[in-house]
């Protein structure tokens, strides 16, 4: 069992930055791939970024490439999402998720994630 708690959301102006954190419980955090998803009002949840246990390679949605960076600190049981050059279209509730899946090509799929946090709101004003 893994429990996830996101933090770091808030209100920011266009072009600003935020760093989201996701703290995980349990001693097996390093065994899980971690992902970030988001859901805007009236839209379906969508993939943002993910990485494997070491985060040596990050996987990003096209909308996040070049602006967002996923990282993790296994000693702190925490995964991060650094978001730069934010746009109003980035406004959403952001969720972190944990997956035991080892096939990195599936990291973009929400169905491979077994555990989800409660989400943190990110609002980008124009």
Coordinates of C-alpha atoms in Angstrom, one line a residue:
X1 CA 0.0 0.0 0.0
X2 CA 1.3 3.5 -0.9
X3 CA -0.3 6.7 0.2
X4 CA 0.5 9.9 -1.8
X5 CA 0.1 13.5 -0.8
X6 CA 0.7 16.3 -3.2
X7 CA 1.6 19.9 -2.3
X8 CA 2.9 23.0 -3.9
X9 CA 0.0 24.1 -6.0
X10 CA -1.3 27.6 -6.0
X11 CA -2.1 30.7 -8.1
X12 CA 0.6 32.0 -10.4
X13 CA 0.7 34.4 -13.3
X14 CA 1.4 33.5 -16.9
X15 CA 5.1 32.8 -17.3
X16 CA 5.6 31.9 -13.7
X17 CA 6.9 28.7 -12.1
X18 CA 5.7 26.2 -9.5
X19 CA 7.2 23.1 -8.0
X20 CA 4.8 20.4 -7.0
X21 CA 5.8 17.8 -4.5
X22 CA 4.3 14.3 -3.9
X23 CA 5.3 12.6 -0.6
X24 CA 4.8 8.9 -0.5
X25 CA 4.4 6.6 2.5
X26 CA 5.9 3.2 2.7
X27 CA 9.4 1.8 2.4
X28 CA 9.0 0.5 -1.2
X29 CA 8.7 3.9 -2.9
X30 CA 11.8 3.2 -5.1
X31 CA 10.1 0.2 -6.6
X32 CA 7.4 2.3 -8.2
X33 CA 7.3 4.3 -11.3
X34 CA 5.8 7.7 -10.6
X35 CA 3.7 9.9 -12.8
X36 CA 1.9 13.2 -12.8
X37 CA -1.5 13.7 -14.4
X38 CA -3.8 16.7 -14.5
X39 CA -7.5 17.3 -14.9
X40 CA -9.0 20.6 -16.0
X41 CA -12.7 21.5 -15.4
X42 CA -14.9 19.7 -17.9
X43 CA -12.0 17.7 -19.3
X44 CA -10.6 14.2 -18.9
X45 CA -7.6 13.4 -16.8
X46 CA -4.5 13.6 -18.9
X47 CA -0.9 12.5 -18.7
X48 CA 1.7 15.1 -17.9
X49 CA 5.0 13.4 -17.0
X50 CA 6.4 10.1 -15.6
X51 CA 9.7 8.4 -14.7
X52 CA 11.0 5.1 -13.5
X53 CA 12.5 4.3 -10.2
X54 CA 15.7 6.2 -10.9
X55 CA 14.2 9.0 -13.0
X56 CA 17.2 8.8 -15.3
X57 CA 14.7 9.3 -18.2
X58 CA 11.6 11.4 -18.0
X59 CA 8.5 11.0 -20.2
X60 CA 6.5 14.0 -21.0
X61 CA 3.3 15.0 -22.7
X62 CA 3.9 17.2 -25.7
X63 CA 2.3 20.1 -23.8
X64 CA 4.9 19.7 -21.0
X65 CA 8.1 19.1 -23.0
X66 CA 10.7 21.8 -22.5
X67 CA 8.7 23.4 -19.7
X68 CA 8.2 20.8 -17.0
X69 CA 10.7 18.5 -15.3
X70 CA 10.0 15.4 -13.3
X71 CA 12.5 14.3 -10.6
X72 CA 12.5 12.1 -7.5
X73 CA 14.4 11.7 -4.3
X74 CA 14.0 8.1 -3.2
X75 CA 15.7 8.8 0.2
X76 CA 12.9 11.3 0.9
X77 CA 10.1 9.2 -0.8
X78 CA 9.2 12.2 -2.8
X79 CA 8.6 13.0 -6.5
X80 CA 8.6 16.5 -7.9
X81 CA 7.3 18.3 -10.9
X82 CA 9.0 21.6 -11.7
X83 CA 6.8 23.7 -13.9
X84 CA 8.2 26.7 -15.7
X85 CA 6.7 29.1 -18.3
X86 CA 3.2 28.3 -17.1
X87 CA 0.3 29.1 -19.3
X88 CA -3.5 29.5 -18.5
X89 CA -4.0 26.1 -20.2
X90 CA -1.9 24.5 -17.5
X91 CA -4.7 25.3 -15.0
X92 CA -5.9 22.0 -13.5
X93 CA -5.8 19.8 -10.5
X94 CA -2.5 17.9 -10.6
X95 CA -2.3 14.3 -9.3
X96 CA 0.7 12.2 -8.7
X97 CA 0.4 8.4 -9.1
X98 CA 2.5 5.3 -8.4
X99 CA 2.8 2.3 -10.7
X100 CA 4.5 -1.1 -10.2
X101 CA 4.7 -1.4 -14.0
X102 CA 8.2 -1.9 -15.4
X103 CA 7.3 -1.2 -19.0
X104 CA 8.1 2.4 -19.5
X105 CA 6.1 2.7 -22.7
X106 CA 3.0 2.3 -20.6
X107 CA 3.7 5.1 -18.2
X108 CA 1.4 7.5 -20.2
X109 CA -1.6 5.3 -19.4
X110 CA -3.5 6.1 -16.2
X111 CA -4.7 2.5 -15.9
X112 CA -1.2 1.2 -15.0
X113 CA -1.1 3.4 -11.8
X114 CA -2.4 1.7 -8.7
X115 CA -2.2 4.6 -6.3
X116 CA -3.2 8.2 -6.6
X117 CA -3.0 11.3 -4.5
X118 CA -5.8 13.6 -3.7
X119 CA -4.6 16.3 -6.1
X120 CA -3.3 19.9 -5.8
X121 CA -4.9 22.8 -7.6
X122 CA -2.7 24.9 -10.0
X123 CA -4.2 28.1 -11.4
X124 CA -2.4 30.2 -13.9
X125 CA -3.8 33.7 -14.4
X126 CA -3.5 35.5 -17.7

